[in-house]
mmCIF file of C-alpha atoms in Angstrom:
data_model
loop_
_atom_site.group_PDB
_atom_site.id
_atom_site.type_symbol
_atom_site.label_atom_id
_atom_site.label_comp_id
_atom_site.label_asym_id
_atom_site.label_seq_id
_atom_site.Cartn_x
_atom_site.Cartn_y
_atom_site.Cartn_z
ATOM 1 C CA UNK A 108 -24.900 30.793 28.079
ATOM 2 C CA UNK A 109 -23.259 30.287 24.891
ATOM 3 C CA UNK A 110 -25.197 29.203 21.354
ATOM 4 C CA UNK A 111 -23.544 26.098 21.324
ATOM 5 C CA UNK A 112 -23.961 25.233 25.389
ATOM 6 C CA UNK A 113 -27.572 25.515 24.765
ATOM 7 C CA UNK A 114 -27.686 23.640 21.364
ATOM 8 C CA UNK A 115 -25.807 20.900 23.471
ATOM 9 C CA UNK A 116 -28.217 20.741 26.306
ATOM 10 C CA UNK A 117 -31.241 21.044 24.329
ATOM 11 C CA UNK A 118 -30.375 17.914 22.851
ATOM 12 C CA UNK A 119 -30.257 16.182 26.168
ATOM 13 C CA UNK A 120 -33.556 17.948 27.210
ATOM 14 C CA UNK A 121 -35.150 14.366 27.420
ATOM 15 C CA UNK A 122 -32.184 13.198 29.440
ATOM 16 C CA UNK A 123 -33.396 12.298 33.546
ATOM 17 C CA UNK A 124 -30.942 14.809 35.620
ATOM 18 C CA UNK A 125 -29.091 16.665 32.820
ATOM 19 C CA UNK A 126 -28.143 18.976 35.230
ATOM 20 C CA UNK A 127 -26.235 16.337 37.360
ATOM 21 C CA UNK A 128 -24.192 15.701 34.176
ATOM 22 C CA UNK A 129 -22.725 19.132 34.225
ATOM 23 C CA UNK A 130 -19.025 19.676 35.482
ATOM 24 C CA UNK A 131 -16.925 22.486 36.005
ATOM 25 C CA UNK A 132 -13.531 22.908 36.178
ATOM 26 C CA UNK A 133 -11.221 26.033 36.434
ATOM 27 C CA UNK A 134 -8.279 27.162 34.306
ATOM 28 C CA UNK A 135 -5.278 24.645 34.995
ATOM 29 C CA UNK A 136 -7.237 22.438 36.437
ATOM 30 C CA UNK A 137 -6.735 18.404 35.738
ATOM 31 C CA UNK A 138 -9.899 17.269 34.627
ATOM 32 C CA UNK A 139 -10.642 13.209 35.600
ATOM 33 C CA UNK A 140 -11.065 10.707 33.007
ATOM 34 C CA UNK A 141 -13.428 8.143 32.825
ATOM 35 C CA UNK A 142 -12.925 4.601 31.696
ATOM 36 C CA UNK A 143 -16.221 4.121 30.661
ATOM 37 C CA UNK A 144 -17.305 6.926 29.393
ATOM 38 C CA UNK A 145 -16.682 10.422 27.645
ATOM 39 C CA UNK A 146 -16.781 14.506 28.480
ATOM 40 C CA UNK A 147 -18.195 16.735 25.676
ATOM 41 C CA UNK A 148 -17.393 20.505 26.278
ATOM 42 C CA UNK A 149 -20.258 23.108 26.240
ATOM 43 C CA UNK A 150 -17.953 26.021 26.853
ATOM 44 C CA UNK A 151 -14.324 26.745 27.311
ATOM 45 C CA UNK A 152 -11.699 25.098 26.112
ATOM 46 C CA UNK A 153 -9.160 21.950 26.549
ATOM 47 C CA UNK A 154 -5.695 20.741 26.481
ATOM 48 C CA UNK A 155 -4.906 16.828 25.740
ATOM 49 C CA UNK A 156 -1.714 15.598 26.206
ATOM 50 C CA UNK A 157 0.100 13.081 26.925
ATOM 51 C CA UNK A 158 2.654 12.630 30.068
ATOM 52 C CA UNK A 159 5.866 10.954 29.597
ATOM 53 C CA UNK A 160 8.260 8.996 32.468
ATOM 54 C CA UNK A 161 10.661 12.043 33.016
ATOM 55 C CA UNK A 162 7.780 14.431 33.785
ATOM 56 C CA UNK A 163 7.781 15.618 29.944
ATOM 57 C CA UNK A 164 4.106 16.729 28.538
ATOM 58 C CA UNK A 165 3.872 15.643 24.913
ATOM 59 C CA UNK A 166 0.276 17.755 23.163
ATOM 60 C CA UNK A 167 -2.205 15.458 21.463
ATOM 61 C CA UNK A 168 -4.267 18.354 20.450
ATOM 62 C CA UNK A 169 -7.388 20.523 21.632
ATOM 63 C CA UNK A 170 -10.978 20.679 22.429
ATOM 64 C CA UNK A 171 -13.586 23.413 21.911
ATOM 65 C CA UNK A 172 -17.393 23.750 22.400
ATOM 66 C CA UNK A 173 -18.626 20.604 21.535
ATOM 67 C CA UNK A 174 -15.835 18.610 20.898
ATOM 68 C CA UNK A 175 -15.461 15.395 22.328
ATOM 69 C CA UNK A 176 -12.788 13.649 24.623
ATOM 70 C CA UNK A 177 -12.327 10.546 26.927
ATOM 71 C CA UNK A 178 -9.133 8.047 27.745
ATOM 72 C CA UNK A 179 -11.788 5.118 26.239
ATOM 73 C CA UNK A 180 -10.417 6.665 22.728
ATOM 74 C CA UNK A 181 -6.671 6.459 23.365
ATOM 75 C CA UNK A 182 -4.114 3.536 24.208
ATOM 76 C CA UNK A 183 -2.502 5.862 26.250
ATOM 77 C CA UNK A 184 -2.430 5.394 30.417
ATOM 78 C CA UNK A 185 -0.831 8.583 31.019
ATOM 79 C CA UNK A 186 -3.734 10.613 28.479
ATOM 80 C CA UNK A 187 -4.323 13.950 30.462
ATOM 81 C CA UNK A 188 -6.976 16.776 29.867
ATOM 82 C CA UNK A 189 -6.323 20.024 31.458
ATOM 83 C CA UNK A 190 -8.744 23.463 31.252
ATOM 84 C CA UNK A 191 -6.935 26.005 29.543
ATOM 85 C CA UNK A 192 -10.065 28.336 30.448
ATOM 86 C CA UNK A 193 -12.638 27.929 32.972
ATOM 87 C CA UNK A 194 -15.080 25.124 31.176
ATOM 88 C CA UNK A 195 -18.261 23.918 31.248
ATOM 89 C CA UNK A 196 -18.471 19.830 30.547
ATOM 90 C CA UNK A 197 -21.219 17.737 30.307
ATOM 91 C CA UNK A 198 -20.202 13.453 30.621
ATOM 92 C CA UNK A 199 -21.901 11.052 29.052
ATOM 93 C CA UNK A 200 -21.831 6.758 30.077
ATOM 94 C CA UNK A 201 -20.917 4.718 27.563
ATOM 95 C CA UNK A 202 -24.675 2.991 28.234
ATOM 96 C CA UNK A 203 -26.350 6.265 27.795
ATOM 97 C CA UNK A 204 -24.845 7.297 24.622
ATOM 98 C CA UNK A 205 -25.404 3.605 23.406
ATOM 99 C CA UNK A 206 -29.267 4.235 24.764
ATOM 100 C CA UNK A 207 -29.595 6.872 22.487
ATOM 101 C CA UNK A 208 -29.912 7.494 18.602
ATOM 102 C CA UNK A 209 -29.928 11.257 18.906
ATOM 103 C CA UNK A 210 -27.527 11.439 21.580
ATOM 104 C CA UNK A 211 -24.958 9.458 19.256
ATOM 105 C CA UNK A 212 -25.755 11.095 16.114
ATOM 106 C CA UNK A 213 -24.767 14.323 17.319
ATOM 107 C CA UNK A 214 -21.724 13.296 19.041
ATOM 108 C CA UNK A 215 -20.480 11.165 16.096
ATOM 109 C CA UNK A 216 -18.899 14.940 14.330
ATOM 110 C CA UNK A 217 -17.744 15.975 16.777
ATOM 111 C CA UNK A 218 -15.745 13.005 16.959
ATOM 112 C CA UNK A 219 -14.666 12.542 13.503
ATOM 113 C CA UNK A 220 -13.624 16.281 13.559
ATOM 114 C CA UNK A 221 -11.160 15.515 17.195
ATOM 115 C CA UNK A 222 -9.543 12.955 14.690
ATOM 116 C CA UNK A 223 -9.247 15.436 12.248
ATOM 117 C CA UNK A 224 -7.202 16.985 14.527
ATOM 118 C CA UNK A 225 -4.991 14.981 15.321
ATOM 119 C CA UNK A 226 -4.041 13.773 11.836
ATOM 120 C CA UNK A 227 -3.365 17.010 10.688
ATOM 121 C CA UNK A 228 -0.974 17.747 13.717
ATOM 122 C CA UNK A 229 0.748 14.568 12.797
ATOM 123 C CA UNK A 230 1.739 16.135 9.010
ATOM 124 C CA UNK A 231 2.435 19.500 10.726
ATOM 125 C CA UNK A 232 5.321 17.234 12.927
ATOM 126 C CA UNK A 233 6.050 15.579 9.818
ATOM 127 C CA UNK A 234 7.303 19.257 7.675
ATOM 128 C CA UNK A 235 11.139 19.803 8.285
ATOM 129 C CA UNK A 236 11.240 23.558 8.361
ATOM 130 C CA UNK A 237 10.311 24.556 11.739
ATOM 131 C CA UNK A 238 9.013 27.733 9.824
ATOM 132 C CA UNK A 239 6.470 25.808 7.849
ATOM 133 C CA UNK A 240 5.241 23.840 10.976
ATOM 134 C CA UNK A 241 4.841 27.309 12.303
ATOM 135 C CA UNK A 242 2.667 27.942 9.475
ATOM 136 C CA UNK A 243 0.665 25.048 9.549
ATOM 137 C CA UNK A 244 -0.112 25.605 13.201
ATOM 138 C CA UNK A 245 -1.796 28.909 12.458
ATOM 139 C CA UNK A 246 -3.793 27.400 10.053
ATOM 140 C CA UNK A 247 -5.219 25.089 11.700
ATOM 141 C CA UNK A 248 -6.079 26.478 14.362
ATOM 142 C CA UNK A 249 -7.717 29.318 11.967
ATOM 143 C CA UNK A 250 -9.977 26.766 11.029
ATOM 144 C CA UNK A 251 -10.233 25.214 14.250
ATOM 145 C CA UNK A 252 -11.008 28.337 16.723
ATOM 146 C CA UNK A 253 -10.544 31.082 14.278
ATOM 147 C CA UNK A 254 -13.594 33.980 14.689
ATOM 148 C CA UNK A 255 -13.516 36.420 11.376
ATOM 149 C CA UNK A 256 -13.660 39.942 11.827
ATOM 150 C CA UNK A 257 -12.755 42.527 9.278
ATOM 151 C CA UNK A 258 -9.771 41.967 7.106
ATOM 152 C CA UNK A 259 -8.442 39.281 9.493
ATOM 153 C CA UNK A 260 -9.418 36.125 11.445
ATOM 154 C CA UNK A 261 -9.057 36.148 15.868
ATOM 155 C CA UNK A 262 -7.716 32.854 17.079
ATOM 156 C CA UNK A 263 -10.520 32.489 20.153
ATOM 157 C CA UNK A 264 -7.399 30.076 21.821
ATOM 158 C CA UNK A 265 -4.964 31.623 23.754
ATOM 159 C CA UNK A 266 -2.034 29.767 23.617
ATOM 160 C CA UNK A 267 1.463 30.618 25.288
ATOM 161 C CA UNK A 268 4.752 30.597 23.058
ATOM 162 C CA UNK A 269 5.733 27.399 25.242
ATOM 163 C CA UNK A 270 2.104 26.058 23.710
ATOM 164 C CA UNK A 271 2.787 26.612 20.407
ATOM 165 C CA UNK A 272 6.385 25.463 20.618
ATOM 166 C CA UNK A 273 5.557 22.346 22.514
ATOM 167 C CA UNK A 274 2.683 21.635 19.325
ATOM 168 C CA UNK A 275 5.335 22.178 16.566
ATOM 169 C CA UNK A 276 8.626 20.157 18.442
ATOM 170 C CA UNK A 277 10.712 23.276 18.779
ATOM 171 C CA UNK A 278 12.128 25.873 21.819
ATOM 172 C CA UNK A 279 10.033 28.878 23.170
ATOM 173 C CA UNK A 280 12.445 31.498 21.920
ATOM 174 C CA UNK A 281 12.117 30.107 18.200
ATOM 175 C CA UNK A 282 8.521 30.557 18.465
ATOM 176 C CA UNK A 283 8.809 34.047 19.685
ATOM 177 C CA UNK A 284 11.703 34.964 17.228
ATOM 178 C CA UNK A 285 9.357 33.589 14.365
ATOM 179 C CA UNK A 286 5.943 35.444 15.403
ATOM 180 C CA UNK A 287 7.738 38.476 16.161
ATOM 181 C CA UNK A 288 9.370 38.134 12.563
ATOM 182 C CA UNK A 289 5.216 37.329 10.895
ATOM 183 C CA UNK A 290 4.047 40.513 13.134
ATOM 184 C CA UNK A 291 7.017 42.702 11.586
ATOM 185 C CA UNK A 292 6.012 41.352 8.293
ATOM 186 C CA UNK A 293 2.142 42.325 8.819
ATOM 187 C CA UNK A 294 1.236 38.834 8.909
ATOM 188 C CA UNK A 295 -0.390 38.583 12.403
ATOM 189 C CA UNK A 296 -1.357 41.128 15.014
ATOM 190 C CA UNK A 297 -1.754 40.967 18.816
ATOM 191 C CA UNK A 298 -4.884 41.972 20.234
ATOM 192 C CA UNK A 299 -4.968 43.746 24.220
ATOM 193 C CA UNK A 300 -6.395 40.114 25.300
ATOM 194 C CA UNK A 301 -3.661 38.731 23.761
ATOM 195 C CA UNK A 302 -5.374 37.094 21.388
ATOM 196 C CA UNK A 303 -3.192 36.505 17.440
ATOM 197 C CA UNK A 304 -5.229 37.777 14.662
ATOM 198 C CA UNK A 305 -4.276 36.121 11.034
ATOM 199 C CA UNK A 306 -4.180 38.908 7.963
ATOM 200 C CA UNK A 307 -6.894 37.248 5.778
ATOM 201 C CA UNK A 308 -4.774 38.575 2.841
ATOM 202 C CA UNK A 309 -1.561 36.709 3.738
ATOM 203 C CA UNK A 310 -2.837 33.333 4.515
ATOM 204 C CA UNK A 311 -5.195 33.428 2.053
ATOM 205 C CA UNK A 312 -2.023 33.491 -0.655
ATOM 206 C CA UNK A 313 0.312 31.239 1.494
ATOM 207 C CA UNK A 314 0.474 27.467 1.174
ATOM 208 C CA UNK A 315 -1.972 25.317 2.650
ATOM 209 C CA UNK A 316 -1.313 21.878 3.820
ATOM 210 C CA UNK A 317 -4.588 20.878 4.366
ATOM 211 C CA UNK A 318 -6.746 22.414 1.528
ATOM 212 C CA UNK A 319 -9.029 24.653 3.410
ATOM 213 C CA UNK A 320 -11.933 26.067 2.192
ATOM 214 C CA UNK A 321 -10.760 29.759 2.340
ATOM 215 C CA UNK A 322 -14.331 30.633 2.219
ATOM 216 C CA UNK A 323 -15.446 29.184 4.702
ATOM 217 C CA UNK A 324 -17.225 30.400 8.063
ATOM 218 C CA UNK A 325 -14.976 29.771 10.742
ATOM 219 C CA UNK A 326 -15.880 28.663 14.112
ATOM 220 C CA UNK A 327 -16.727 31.053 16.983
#
């Protein structure tokens, strides 16, 4: 099991029945909402979107190890969550997290960084160049999911050119013209698991919307 699975459960070692709180789900599976209550991921990772009346899927962002998620923090009826990897959840009541100090103190980052999240996609939609929403993306999810090794940084999410077209409000073949132009360029490579790694050197000079610590340690 993971680092941060086990960090998550040990927390919850004083729980009754922690083990009937984990759920699994398999990649492109739908996972259920509840109304009263909220999922926090111990491995894998998430897709939240929203559904529209024509069928369309509009992305509200995504969810790593220990990251939080529930429909009780939305307006919206048609809020989905779908596993983009096998995953590993653990769901909390409303009552339970209310119960308990610890249990809320450690959920309340995890939280605050979901909304993070989604503010910053809402300035990435907000940039007019497609290019520089692009950009932005890569960023962000650098910080996000991004795993440093060597001279560049592996995106742990693996996300389709439909994905990352769907994130920035443009077509599939822009998105492949445009990586195809930053892989020519030396900007990113593509691993075997086809996995993008980010050049350190390159972002590190480029703009940044959000201010990044560029010295950060990134999440694995």
């Amino acid at each position: 099991m993971a680092p941060t699975s086990r960090a998550i459960l040990d927390i919850n070692q004083h729980h009754v029945g922690t083990e009937s709180h984990l759920h699994f789900y398999q990649k492109g599976e739908t996972i259920p909402l509840m109304s009263q209550g909220i999922w926090q991921i111990c491995q894998g990772l998430v897709r939240l979107s929203n559904l529209y009346p024509l069928g369309e899927e509009g992305l509200l962002g995504w969810a790593g190890p220990s990251m939080c998620f529930g429909s009780c923090f939305s307006y919206l009826h048609t809020y989905r969550a779908t596993a983009l990897s096998d995953v590993c959840l653990m769901c909390y009541t409303m009552i339970e997290i209310e119960a308990s100090p610890k249990l809320t103190q450690e959920l309340l980052p995890q939280l605050v960084r979901r909304f993070k999240q989604t503010e910053a996609l809402l300035a990435i939609a907000g940039q007019r160049r497609v290019e520089d929403r692009l950009h932005q993306l890569l960023l962000l999810l650098k910080q996000e999911f991004g795993q440093c090794m060597g001279d560049g940084t592996r995106l742990n999410i693996r996300l389709t050119h439909q994905d990352i077209a769907a994130a920035i409000g443009t077509t599939r073949v822009t998105v492949t013209r445009l990586l195809g132009k930053l892989k020519q360029q030396g900007w990113v490579i593509i691993d075997k698991d086809r996995h993008l790694i980010l050049k350190n050197e390159n972002f590190a000079n480029s703009l940044d919307l959000f201010g990044f610590d560029r010295n950060s340690n990134y999440r694995t």
